Short mmCIF file of C-alpha atoms in Angstrom, two decimals:
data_model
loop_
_atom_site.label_atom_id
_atom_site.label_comp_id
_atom_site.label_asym_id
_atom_site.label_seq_id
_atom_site.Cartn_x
_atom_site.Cartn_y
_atom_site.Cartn_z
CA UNK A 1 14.80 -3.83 23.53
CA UNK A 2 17.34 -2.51 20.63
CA UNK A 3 20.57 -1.67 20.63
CA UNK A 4 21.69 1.53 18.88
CA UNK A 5 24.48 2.20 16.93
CA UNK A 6 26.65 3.35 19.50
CA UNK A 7 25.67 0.49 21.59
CA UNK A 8 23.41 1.45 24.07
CA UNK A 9 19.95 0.06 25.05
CA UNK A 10 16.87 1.76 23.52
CA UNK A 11 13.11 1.09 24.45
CA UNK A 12 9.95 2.76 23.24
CA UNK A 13 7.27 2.76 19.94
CA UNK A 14 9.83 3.16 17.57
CA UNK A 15 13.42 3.06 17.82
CA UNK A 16 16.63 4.86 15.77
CA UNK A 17 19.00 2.46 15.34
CA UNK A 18 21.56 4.27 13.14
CA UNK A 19 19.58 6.35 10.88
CA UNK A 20 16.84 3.34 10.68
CA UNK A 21 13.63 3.11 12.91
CA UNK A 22 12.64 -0.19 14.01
CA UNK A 23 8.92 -0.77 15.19
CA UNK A 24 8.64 -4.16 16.78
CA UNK A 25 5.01 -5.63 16.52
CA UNK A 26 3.97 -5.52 19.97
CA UNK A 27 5.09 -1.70 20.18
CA UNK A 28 2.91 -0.34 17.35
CA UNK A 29 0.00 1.61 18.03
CA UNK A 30 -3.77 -0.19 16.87
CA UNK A 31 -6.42 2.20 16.02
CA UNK A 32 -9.46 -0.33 16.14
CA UNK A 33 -12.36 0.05 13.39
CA UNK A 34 -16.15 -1.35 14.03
CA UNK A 35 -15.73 -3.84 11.22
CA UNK A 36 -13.30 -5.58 12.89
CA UNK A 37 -10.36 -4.38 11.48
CA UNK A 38 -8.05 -1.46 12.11
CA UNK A 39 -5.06 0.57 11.69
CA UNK A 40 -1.56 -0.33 12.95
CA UNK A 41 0.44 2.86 13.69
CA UNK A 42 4.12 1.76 11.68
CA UNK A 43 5.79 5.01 10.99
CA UNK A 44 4.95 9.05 10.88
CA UNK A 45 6.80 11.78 9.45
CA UNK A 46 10.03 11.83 7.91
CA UNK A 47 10.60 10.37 4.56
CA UNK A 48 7.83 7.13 4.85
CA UNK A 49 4.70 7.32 6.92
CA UNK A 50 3.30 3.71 7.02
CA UNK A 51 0.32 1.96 8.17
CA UNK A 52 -1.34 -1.35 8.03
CA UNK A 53 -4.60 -1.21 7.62
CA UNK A 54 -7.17 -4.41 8.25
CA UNK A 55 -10.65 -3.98 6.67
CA UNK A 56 -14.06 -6.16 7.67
CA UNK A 57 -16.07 -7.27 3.65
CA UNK A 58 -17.41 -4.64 2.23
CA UNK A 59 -15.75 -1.88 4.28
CA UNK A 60 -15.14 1.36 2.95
CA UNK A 61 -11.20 1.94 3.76
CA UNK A 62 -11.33 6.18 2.44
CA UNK A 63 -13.18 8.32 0.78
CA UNK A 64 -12.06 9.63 -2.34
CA UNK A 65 -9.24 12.27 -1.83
CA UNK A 66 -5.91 13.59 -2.66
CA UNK A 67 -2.53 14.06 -2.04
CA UNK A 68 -0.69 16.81 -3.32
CA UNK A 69 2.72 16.07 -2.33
CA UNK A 70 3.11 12.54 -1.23
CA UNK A 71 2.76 9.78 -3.59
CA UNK A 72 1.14 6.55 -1.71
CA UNK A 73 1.93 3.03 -1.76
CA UNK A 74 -0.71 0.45 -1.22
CA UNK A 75 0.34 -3.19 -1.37
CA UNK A 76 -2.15 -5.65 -0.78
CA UNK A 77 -1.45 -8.48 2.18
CA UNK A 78 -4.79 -9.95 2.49
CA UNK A 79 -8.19 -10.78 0.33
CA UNK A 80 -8.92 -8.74 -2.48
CA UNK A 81 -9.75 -4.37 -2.24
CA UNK A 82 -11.49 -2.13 -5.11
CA UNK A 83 -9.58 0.73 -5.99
CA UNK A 84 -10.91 3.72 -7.46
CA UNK A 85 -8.37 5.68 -9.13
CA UNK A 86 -9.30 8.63 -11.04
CA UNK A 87 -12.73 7.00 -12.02
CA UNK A 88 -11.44 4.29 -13.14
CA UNK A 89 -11.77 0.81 -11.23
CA UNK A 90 -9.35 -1.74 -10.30
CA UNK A 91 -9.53 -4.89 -8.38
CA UNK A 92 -6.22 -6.08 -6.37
CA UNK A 93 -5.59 -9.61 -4.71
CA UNK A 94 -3.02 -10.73 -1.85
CA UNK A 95 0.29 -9.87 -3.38
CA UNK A 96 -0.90 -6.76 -5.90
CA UNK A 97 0.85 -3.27 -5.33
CA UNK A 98 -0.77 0.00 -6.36
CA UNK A 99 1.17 3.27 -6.83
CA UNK A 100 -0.98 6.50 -6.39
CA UNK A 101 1.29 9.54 -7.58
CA UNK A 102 0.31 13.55 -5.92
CA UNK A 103 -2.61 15.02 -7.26
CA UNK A 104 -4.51 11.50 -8.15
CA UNK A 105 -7.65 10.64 -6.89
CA UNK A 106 -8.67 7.43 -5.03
CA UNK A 107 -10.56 5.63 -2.89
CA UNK A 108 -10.24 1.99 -1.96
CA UNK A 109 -12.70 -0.78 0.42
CA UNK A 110 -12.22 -4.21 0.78
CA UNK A 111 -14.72 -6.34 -1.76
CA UNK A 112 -17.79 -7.98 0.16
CA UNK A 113 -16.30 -11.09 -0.27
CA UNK A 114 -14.21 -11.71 2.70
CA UNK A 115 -11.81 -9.16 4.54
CA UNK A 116 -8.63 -7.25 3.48
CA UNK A 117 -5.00 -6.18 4.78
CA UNK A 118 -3.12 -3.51 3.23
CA UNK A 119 0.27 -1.66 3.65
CA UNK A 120 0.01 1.90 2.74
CA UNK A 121 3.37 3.88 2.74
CA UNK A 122 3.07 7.60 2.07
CA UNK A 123 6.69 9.22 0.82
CA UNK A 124 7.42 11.91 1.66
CA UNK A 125 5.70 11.68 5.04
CA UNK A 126 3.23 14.02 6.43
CA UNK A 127 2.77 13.37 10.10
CA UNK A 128 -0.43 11.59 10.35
CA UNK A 129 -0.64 9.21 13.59
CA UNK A 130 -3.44 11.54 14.65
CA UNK A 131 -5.33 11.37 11.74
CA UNK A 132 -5.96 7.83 11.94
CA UNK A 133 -7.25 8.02 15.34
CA UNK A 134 -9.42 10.93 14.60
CA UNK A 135 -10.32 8.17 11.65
CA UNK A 136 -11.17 5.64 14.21
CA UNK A 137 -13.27 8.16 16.35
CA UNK A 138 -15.47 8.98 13.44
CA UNK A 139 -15.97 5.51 12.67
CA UNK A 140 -16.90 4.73 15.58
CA UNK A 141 -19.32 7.58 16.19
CA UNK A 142 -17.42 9.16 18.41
CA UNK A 143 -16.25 12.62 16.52
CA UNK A 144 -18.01 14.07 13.32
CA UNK A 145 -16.33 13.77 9.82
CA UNK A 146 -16.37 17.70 9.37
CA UNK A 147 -13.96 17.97 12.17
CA UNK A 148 -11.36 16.55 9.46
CA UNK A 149 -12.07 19.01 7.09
CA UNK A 150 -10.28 22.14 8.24
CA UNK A 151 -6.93 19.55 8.41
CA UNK A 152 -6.79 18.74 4.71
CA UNK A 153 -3.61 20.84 4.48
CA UNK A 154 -1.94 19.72 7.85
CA UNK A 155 -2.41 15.64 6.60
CA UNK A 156 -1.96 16.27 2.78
CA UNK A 157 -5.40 14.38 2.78
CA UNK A 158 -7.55 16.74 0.68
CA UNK A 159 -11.08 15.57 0.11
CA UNK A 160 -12.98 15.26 -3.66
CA UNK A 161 -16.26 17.18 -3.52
CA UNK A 162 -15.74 18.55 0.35
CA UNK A 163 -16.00 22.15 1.46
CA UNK A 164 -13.03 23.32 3.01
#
C-alpha cells in the first residue's frame, strides 16, 4: 500500500505517487519464457517503458529490429549477453550498460555460458505490456511470430529483413 501525495491510500500494479509511479516487486506482472527466464512487467507508456528481462544460456532475448523513435537502455544485472549492434558484436558482463539510439539495429541473447538479467528502459515509451506477452505466447508455442508483424508500428519494434 502507498500513500499519495495528497495523502490518501493507493493499491494496484503501479502506483502515482506525485508525478512518480512506484511498482513494488510483488505487484509487477511476470511474463514466463521456456528457458526459464522471463519478463517482469516494470513500466508502459509515458516517458520510460521498462522491463526486466531473465534469459536461460544461450537464449535468444530478440531478433534483430528497430526503433525509430525510442532510444533503449539495456543495463546488464546478471551473467554476461552478446549484443549485436549494427553488425558489429559486443559482449557485456554484470554491471555493463548499452545505449541503442532510434534507427539502430540490434539483437541481444544471453552467452551459453550461464544465464542473464537485463534492465531494458525504452524513452520515450511506446505502450508495450502486450507485446511481451504476445512474446511469451510465441515462445512458448502458443501464437505464431507473424501475428507480430502487422504491430511493428503500434510497438516501435520494427523487424530487419521481415515483410510487413
Amino acid at each position: 500500500m502507498t500513500m499519495t501525495a495528497d495523502g490518501k491510500r493507493s493499491t494496484g500494479t503501479a502506483t502515482a505517487v506525485a508525478a512518480a509511479v512506484v511498482v513494488r516487486a510483488e505487484d509487477a506482472e511476470h511474463v514466463p519464457l521456456p528457458h526459464g527466464g522471463g519478463f517482469t512487467l516494470l513500466t508502459d507508456g509515458g516517458p520510460l517503458g521498462a522491463n526486466r528481462l531473465a534469459l536461460g544460456p544461450g537464449a535468444a532475448g530478440a531478433r534483430p529490429h528497430f526503433h525509430s523513435h525510442s532510444a533503449e537502455l539495456f543495463h546488464v544485472l546478471a551473467g554476461t549477453v552478446e549484443f549485436r549492434l549494427d553488425g558489429a558484436v559486443e559482449t557485456v558482463g554484470a554491471g555493463g550498460t548499452v545505449l541503442v539510439p532510434p534507427g539502430l539495429p540490434h539483437a541481444f541473447g544471453a552467452t551459453a555460458d550461464g544465464p542473464a538479467e537485463l534492465l531494458a528502459v525504452l524513452g520515450p515509451a511506446v505502450e508495450r505490456f502486450e507485446y511481451f506477452r504476445t512474446l511469451g505466447r510465441v515462445q512458448h508455442g502458443l501464437q505464431s511470430f507473424d501475428d507480430l508483424l502487422p504491430e511493428q508500428d503500434r510497438y516501435d519494434v520494427h523487424f530487419v529483413d521481415r515483410a510487413r
